[in-house]
Short mmCIF file of C-alpha atoms in Angstrom, two decimals:
data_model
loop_
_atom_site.label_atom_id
_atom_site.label_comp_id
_atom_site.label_asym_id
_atom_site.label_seq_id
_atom_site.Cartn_x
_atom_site.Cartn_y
_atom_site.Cartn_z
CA UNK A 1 51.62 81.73 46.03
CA UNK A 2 51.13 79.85 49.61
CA UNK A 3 52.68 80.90 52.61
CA UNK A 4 55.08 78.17 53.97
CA UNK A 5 55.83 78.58 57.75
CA UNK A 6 59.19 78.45 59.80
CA UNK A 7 58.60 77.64 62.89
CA UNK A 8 60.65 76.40 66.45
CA UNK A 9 59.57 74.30 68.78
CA UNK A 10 59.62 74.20 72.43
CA UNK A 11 58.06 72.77 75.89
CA UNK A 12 55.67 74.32 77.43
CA UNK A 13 53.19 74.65 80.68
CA UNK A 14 50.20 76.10 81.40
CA UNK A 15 50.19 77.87 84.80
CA UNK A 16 48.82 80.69 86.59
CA UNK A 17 51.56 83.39 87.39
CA UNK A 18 52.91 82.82 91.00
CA UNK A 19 49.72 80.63 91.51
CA UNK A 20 51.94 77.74 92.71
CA UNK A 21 55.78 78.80 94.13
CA UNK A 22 57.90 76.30 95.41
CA UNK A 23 59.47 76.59 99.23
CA UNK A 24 63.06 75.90 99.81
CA UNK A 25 65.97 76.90 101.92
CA UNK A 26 66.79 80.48 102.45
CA UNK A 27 70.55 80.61 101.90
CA UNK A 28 72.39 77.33 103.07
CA UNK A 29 71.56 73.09 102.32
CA UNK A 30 71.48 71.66 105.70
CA UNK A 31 70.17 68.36 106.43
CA UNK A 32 66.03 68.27 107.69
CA UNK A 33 65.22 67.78 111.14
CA UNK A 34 61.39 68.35 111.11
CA UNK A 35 58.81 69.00 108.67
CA UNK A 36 56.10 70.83 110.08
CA UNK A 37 53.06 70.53 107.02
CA UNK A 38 51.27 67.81 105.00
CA UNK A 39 49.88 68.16 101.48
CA UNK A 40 46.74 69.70 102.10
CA UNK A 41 48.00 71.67 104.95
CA UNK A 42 46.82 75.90 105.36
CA UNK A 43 49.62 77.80 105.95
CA UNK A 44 49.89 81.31 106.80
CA UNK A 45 52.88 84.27 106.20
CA UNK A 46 55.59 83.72 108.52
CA UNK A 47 54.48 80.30 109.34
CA UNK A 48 57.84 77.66 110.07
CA UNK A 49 57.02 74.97 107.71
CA UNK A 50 60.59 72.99 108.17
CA UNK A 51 63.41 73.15 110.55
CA UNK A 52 66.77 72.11 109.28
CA UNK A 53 70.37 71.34 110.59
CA UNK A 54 73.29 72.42 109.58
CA UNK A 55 76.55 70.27 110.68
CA UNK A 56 78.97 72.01 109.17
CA UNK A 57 78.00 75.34 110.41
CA UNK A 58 78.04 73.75 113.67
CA UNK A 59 81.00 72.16 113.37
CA UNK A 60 82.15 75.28 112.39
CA UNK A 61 80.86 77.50 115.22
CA UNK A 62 82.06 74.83 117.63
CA UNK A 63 85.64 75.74 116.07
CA UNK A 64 85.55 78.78 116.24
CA UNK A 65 83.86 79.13 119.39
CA UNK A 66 87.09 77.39 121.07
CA UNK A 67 89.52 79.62 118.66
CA UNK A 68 87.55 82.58 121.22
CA UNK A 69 87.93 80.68 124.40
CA UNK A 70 91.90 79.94 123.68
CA UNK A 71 91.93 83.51 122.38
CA UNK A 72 90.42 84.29 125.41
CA UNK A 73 92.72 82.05 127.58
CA UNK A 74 95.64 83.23 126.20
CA UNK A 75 94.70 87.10 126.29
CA UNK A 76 94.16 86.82 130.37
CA UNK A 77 97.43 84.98 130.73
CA UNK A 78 99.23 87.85 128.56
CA UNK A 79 97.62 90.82 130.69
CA UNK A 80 98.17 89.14 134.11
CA UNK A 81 101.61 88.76 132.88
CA UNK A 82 101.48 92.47 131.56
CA UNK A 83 99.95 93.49 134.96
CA UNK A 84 102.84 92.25 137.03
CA UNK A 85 105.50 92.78 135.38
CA UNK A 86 104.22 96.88 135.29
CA UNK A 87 103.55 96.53 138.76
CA UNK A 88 106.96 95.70 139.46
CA UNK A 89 108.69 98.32 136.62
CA UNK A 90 106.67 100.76 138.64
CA UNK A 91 108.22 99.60 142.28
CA UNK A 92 111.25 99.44 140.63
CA UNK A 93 110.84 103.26 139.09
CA UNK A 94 109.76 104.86 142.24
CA UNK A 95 112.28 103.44 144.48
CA UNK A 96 114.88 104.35 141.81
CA UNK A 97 112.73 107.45 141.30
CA UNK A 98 113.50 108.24 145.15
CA UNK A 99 117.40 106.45 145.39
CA UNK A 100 118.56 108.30 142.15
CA UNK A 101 118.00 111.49 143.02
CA UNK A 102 119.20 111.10 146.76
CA UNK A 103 122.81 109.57 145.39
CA UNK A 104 122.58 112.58 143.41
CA UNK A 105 121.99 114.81 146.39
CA UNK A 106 124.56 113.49 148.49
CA UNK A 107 126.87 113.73 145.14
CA UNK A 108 126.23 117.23 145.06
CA UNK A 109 127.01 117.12 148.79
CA UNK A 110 130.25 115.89 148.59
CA UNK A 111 131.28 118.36 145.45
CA UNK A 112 130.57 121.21 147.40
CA UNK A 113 132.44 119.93 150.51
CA UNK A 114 135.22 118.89 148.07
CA UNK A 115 135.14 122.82 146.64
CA UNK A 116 135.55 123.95 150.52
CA UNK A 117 138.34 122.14 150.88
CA UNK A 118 139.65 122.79 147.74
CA UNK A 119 139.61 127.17 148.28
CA UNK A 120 141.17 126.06 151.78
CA UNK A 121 144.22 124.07 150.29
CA UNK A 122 144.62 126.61 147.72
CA UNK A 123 144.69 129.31 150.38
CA UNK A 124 147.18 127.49 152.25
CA UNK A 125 149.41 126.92 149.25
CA UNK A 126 148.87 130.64 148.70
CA UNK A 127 149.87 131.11 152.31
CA UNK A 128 153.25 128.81 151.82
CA UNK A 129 154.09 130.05 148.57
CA UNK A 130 154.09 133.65 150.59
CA UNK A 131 156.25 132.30 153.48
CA UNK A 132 158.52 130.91 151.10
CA UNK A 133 158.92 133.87 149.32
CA UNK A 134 159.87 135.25 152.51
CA UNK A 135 162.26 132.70 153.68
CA UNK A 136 163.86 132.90 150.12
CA UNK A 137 164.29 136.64 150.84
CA UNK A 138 165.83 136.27 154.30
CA UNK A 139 168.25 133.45 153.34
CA UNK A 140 169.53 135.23 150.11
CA UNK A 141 170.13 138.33 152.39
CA UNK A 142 171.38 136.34 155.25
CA UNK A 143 174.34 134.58 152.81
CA UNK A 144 175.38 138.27 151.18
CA UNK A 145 175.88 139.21 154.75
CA UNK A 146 177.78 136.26 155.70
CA UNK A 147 179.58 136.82 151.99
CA UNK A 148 180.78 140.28 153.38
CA UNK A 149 181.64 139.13 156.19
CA UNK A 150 183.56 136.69 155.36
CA UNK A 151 185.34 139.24 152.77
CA UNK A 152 186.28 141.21 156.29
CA UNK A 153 187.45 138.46 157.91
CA UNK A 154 190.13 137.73 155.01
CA UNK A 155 190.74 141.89 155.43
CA UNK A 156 191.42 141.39 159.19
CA UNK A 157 188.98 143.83 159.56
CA UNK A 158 187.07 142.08 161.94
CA UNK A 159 187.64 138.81 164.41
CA UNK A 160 185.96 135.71 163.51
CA UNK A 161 183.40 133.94 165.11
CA UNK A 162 181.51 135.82 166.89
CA UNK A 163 178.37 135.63 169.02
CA UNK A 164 176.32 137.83 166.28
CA UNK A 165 177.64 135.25 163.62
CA UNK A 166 176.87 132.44 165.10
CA UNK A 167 173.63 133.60 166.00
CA UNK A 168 172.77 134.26 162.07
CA UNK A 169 174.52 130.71 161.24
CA UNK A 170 171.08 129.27 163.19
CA UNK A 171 168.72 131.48 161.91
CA UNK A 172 170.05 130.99 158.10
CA UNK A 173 170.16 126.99 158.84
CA UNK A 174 166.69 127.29 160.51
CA UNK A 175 165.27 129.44 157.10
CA UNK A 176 166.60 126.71 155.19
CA UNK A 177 164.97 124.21 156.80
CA UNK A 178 161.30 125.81 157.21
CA UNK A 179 161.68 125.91 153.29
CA UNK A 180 162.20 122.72 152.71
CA UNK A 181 159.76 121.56 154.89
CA UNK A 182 157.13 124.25 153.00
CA UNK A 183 157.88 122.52 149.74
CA UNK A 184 157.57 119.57 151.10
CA UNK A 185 154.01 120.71 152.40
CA UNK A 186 153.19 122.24 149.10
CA UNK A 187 153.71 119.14 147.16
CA UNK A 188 151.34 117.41 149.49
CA UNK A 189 148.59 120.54 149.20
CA UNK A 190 149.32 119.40 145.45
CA UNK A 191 148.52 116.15 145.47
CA UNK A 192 145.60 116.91 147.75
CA UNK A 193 144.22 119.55 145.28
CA UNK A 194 144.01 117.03 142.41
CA UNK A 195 142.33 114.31 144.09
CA UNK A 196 139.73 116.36 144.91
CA UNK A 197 139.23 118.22 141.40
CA UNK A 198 139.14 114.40 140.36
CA UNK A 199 137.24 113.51 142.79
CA UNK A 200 134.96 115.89 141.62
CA UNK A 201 135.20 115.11 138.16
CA UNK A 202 134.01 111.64 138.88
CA UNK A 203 131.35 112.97 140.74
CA UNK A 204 129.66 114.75 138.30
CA UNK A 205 129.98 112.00 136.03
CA UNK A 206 128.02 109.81 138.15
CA UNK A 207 125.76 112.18 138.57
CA UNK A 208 124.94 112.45 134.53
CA UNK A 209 124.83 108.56 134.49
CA UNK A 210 122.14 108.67 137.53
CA UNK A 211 120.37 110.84 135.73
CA UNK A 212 120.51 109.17 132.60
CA UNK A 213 119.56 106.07 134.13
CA UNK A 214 115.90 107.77 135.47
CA UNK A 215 115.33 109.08 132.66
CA UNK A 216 115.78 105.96 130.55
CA UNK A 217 113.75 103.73 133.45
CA UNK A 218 111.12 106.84 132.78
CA UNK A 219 111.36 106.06 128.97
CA UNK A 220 111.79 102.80 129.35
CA UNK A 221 108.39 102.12 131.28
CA UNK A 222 106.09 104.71 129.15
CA UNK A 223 107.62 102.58 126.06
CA UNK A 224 106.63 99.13 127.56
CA UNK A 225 103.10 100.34 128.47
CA UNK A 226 102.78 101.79 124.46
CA UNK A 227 103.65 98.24 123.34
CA UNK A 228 101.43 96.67 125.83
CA UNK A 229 98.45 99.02 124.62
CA UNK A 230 99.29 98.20 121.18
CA UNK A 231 99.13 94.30 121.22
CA UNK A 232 96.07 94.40 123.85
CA UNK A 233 94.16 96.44 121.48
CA UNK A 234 95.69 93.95 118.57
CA UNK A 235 94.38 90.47 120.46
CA UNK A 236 91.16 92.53 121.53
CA UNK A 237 90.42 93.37 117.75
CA UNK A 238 90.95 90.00 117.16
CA UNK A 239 88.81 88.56 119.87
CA UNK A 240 86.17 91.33 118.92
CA UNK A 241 86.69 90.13 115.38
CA UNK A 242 85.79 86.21 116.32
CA UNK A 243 82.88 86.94 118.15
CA UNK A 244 81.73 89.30 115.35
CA UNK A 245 81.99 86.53 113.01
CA UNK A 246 80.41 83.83 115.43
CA UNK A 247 77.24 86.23 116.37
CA UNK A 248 77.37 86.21 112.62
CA UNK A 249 77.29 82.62 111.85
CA UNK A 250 74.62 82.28 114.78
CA UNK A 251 72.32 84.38 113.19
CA UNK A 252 73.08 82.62 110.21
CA UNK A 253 72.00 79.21 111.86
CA UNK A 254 69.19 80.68 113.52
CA UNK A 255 67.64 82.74 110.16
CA UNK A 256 68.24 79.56 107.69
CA UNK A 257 67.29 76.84 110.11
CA UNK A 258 63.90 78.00 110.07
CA UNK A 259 61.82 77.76 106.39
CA UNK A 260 59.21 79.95 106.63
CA UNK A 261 56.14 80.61 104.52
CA UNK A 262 56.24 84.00 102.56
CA UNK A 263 52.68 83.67 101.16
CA UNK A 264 49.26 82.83 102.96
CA UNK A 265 47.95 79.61 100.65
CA UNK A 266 47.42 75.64 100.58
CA UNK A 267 50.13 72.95 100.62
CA UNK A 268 50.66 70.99 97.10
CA UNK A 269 53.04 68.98 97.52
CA UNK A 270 55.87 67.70 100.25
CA UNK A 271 59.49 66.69 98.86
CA UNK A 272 61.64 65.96 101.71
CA UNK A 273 61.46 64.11 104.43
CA UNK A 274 63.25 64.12 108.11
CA UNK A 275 66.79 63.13 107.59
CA UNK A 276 67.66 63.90 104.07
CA UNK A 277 70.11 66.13 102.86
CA UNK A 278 68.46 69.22 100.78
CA UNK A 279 70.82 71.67 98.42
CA UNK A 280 70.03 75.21 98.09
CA UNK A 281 68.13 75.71 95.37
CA UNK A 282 66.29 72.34 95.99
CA UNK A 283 62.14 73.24 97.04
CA UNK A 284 60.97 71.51 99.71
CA UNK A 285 57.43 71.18 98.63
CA UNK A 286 55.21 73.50 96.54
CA UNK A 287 52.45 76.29 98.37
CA UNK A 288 49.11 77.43 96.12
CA UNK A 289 48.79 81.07 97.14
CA UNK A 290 45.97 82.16 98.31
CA UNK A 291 45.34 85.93 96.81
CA UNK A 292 42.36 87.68 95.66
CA UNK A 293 43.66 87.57 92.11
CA UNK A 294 44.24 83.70 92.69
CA UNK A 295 40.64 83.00 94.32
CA UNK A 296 39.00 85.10 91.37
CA UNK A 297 40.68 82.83 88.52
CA UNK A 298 40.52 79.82 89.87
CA UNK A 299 37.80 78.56 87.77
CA UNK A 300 39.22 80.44 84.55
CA UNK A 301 41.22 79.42 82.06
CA UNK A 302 44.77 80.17 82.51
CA UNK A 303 46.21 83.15 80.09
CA UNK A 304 49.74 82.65 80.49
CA UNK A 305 51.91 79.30 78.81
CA UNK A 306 55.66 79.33 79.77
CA UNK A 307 57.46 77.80 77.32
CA UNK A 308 61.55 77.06 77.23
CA UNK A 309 63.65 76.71 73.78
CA UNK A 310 67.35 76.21 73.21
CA UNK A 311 69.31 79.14 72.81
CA UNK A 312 69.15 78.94 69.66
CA UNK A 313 65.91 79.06 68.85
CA UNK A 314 65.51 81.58 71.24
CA UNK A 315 67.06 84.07 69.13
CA UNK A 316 64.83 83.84 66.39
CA UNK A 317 61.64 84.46 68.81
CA UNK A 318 60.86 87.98 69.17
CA UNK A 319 57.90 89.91 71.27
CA UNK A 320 54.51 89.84 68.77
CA UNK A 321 55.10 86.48 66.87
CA UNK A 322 52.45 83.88 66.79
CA UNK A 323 52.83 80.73 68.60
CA UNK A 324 50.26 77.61 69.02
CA UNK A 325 50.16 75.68 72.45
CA UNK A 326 49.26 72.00 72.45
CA UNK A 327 48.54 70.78 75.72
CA UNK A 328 50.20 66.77 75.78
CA UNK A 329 46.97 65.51 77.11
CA UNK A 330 45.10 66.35 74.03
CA UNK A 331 47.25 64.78 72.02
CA UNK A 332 48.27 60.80 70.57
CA UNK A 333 50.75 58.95 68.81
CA UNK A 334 49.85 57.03 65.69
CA UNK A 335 51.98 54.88 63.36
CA UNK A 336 55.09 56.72 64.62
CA UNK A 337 53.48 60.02 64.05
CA UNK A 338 51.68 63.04 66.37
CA UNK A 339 47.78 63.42 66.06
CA UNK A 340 46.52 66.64 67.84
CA UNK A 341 42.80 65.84 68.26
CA UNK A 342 41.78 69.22 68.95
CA UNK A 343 43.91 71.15 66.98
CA UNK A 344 46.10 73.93 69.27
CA UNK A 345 45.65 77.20 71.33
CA UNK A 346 46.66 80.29 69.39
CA UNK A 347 49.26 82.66 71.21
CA UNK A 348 51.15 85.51 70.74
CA UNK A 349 54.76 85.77 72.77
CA UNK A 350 54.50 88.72 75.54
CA UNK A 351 58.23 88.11 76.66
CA UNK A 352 61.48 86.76 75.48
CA UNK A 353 64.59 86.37 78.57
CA UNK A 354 67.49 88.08 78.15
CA UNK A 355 69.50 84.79 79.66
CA UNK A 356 69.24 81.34 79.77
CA UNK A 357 67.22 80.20 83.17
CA UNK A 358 68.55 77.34 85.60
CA UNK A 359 66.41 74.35 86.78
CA UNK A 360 65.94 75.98 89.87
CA UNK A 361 64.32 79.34 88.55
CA UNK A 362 62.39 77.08 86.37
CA UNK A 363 60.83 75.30 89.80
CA UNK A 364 60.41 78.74 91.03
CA UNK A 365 57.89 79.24 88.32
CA UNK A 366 56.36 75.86 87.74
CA UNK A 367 56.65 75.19 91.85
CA UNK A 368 57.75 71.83 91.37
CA UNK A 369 61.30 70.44 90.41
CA UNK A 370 60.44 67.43 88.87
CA UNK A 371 58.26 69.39 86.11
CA UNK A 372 61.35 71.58 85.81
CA UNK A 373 63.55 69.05 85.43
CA UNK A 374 61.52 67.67 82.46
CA UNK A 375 60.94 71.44 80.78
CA UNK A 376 65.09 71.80 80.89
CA UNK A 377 66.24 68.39 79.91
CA UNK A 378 64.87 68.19 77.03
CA UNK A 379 63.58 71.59 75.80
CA UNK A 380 63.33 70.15 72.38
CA UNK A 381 59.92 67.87 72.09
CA UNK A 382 59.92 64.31 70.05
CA UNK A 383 63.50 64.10 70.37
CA UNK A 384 65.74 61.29 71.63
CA UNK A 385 67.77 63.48 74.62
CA UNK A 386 71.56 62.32 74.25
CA UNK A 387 72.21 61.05 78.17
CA UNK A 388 75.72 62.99 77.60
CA UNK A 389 74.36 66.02 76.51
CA UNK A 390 70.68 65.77 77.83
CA UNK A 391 70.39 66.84 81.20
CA UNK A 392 69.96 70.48 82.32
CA UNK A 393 70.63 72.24 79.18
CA UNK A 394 70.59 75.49 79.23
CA UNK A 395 67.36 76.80 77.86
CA UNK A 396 65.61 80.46 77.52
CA UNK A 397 62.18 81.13 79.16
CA UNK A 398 59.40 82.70 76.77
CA UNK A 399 55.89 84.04 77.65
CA UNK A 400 52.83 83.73 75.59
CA UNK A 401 49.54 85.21 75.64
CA UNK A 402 46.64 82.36 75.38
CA UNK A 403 43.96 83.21 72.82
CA UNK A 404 40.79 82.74 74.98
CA UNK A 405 37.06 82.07 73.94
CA UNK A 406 34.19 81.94 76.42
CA UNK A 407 32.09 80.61 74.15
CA UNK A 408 34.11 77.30 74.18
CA UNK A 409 34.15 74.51 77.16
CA UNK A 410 37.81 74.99 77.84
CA UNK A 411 37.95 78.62 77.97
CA UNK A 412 40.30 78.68 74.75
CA UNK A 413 40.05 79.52 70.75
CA UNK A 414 41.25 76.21 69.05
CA UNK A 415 42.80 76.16 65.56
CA UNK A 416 40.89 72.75 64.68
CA UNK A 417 37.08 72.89 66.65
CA UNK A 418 36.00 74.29 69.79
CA UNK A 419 38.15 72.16 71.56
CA UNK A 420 37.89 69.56 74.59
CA UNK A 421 34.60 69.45 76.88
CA UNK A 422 36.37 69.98 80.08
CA UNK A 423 38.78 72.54 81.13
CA UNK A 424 42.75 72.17 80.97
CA UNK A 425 44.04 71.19 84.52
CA UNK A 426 46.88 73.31 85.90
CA UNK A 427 50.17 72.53 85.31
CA UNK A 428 49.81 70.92 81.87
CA UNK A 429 52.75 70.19 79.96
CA UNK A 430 52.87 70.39 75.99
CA UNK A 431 54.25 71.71 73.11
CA UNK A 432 54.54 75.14 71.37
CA UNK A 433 55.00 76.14 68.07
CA UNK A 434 56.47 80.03 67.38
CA UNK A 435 56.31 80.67 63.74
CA UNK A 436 59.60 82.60 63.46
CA UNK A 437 59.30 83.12 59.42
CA UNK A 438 57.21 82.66 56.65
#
């Protein structure tokens, strides 16, 4: 019994590994001011092949470079503001600082005088409560007299009127009327008394409320600076902020306006041109590197075919399996059907992706977009692509292992003769053929 193979089908291209990278922008799309190389062109590492603009960015950086200066703006206004209104809190707190605490004095003044007076009025009332504890004695001793006399009068014991009598009559009348007039005086020593414990009352008082009033012109200003501090070091943070972020977006500008060669080698090809609009992703051009592994192989056959399948496919290709590599160029169409005049390349797959690749990894491999673009849109040869469907589908990137022969023109082992009398150019697209089952 025969062997019948299963096999999937795929593009492919003949390249050396990193022989040929494609240059492109470094992290933003920005529109191209100057191109600085030709195809043909020697470039060296660190070399500025292209300058590009970037008028958002700028337009951006203009914004926010007048966000700073009315940040700016308005921060000065705030702290002149800040600075004089301090400056006058603390004129205002060190007069009051001096004025309090004099009122205070002079308070204190005036309590103490107000006490003096105070022990003298109660002294004196002391002194007229005394008297008219005499006077009460002397009148009260004065009118039993006059009571007994009068009782000997009534007796006939003794004649009325006399000059002793009399003489008492003005003395009692006089007691009488020293004690009214020490009441009188007593009441007023009275009065006098309270208004100046009130006085002093009120005194006191006033001097808690001056006091009160320092100390809140004391809290008062340490509280305003504490807010000040606060929202300076807020706006500052925020002004430091902004011209973090624009230094940023400078740098930015600076580091992605520039393209610049990573690899010594020889200009391919050129892409863009002064004016145009380039995406990220998008190469400018492709480089040939110049290495000593490059230099060494560039008159040997290749070793290494990329090839891209559908997903799906993909999954049945595993490391080992057999392909066969047939280069387009080496191939014709007859009566609506594929002759391969050579035959094909044996291979063996080195490397299966974990993920599907995107058009612009492809170009990083193959160095130029448009052969990526025709390796992804169609990963499927001899088909009719479906313009819905078609374009950039997602495809997984697979590595085989040329079979080589020295003995043979080309370099290669071919399954049908010893193949074509000339070598296989570079870049090469074709077809390949993993035999997935048998």
């Amino acid at each position: 019994m025969g062997r019948i193979p299963t096999s999937v089908i795929g593009q492919s291209i003949l390249i050396r590994p990193r022989s040929i990278i494609s240059f492109q922008p470094r992290g933003t799309g920005g529109q191209i001011l100057e191109i600085r190389i030709k195809p043909g062109d020697l470039v060296k590492v660190g070399q500025v092949i292209a300058v590009l603009d970037f008028p958002d960015l700028q337009e951006q950086l203009r914004n926010q470079q007048e966000e700073l200066a009315e940040y700016e703006a308005e921060n000065l206004a705030i702290t002149n503001a800040q600075t004089i209104r301090s400056n006058l809190q603390q004129q205002t707190l060190q007069l009051e600082s001096v004025s309090l605490p004099q009122q205070v004095a002079a308070n204190v003044k005036e309590i103490e005088a107000n006490q003096t007076k105070l022990i003298a009025v109660k002294k004196q009332s002391k002194a007229y409560q005394e008297r008219i504890a005499q006077l009460d004695d002397f009148i009260d001793l004065t009118q039993r007299r006059f009571q007994a006399y009068t009782d000997l009068v009534a007796e006939g014991a003794v004649a009325p009127l006399s000059f002793q009598i009399v003489n008492s009559e003005n003395q009692l009348q006089q007691s009488q009327n020293e004690r009214t007039n020490l009441y009188a005086q007593l009441e007023n020593l009275s009065s006098v008394e309270e208004e100046l414990a009130s006085a002093n009352i009120n005194l006191n008082a006033q001097n808690e409320n001056l006091r009160a009033q320092l100390e809140k012109l004391r809290t008062d200003s340490a509280n305003l600076r504490l807010t000040d501090l606060q929202a300076n070091v807020q706006r500052q943070n925020t002004i430091d902020n902004l011209k973090r972020d624009i230094d940023n977006l400078k740098a930015k500008i600076a580091k992605d306006s520039l393209v610049i060669s990573a690899y010594n080698g020889t200009v391919v090809t050129v892409s863009g041109n002064a004016g145009e609009y380039i995406q990220v992703g998008t190469a400018l051009g492709t480089l040939r590197v110049n290495n000593s592994e490059t230099v060494d192989n560039e008159n040997k056959p290749m070793t290494t075919a990329y090839a891209f399948f559908t997903p799906e496919d993909a999954n049945r290709i595993r490391q080992g399996m057999v392909g066969k590599v047939t280069p387009h160029l080496l191939t014709n169409r007859r009566f609506g059907g594929l002759r391969e005049e050579y035959g094909a390349i044996p291979s063996k797959v080195t490397a299966v992706s974990s993920k599907t690749v995107t058009v612009q990894e492809v170009a990083s491999i193959v160095g130029d977009s448009e052969l990526a673009d025709a390796l992804v849109q169609n990963p499927v040869p001899y088909t009719i692509p479906d313009n819905g469907r078609a374009q950039n589908l997602p495809v997984v990137q697979v590595e085989l292992e040329l079979r080589q022969n020295p003995n043979n023109p080309s370099g290669y082992e071919w399954t049908q003769s010893e193949g074509p009398d000339t070598q296989i150019v570079e870049g090469a697209l074709g077809e390949v053929r993993v035999t997935v089952q048998e």
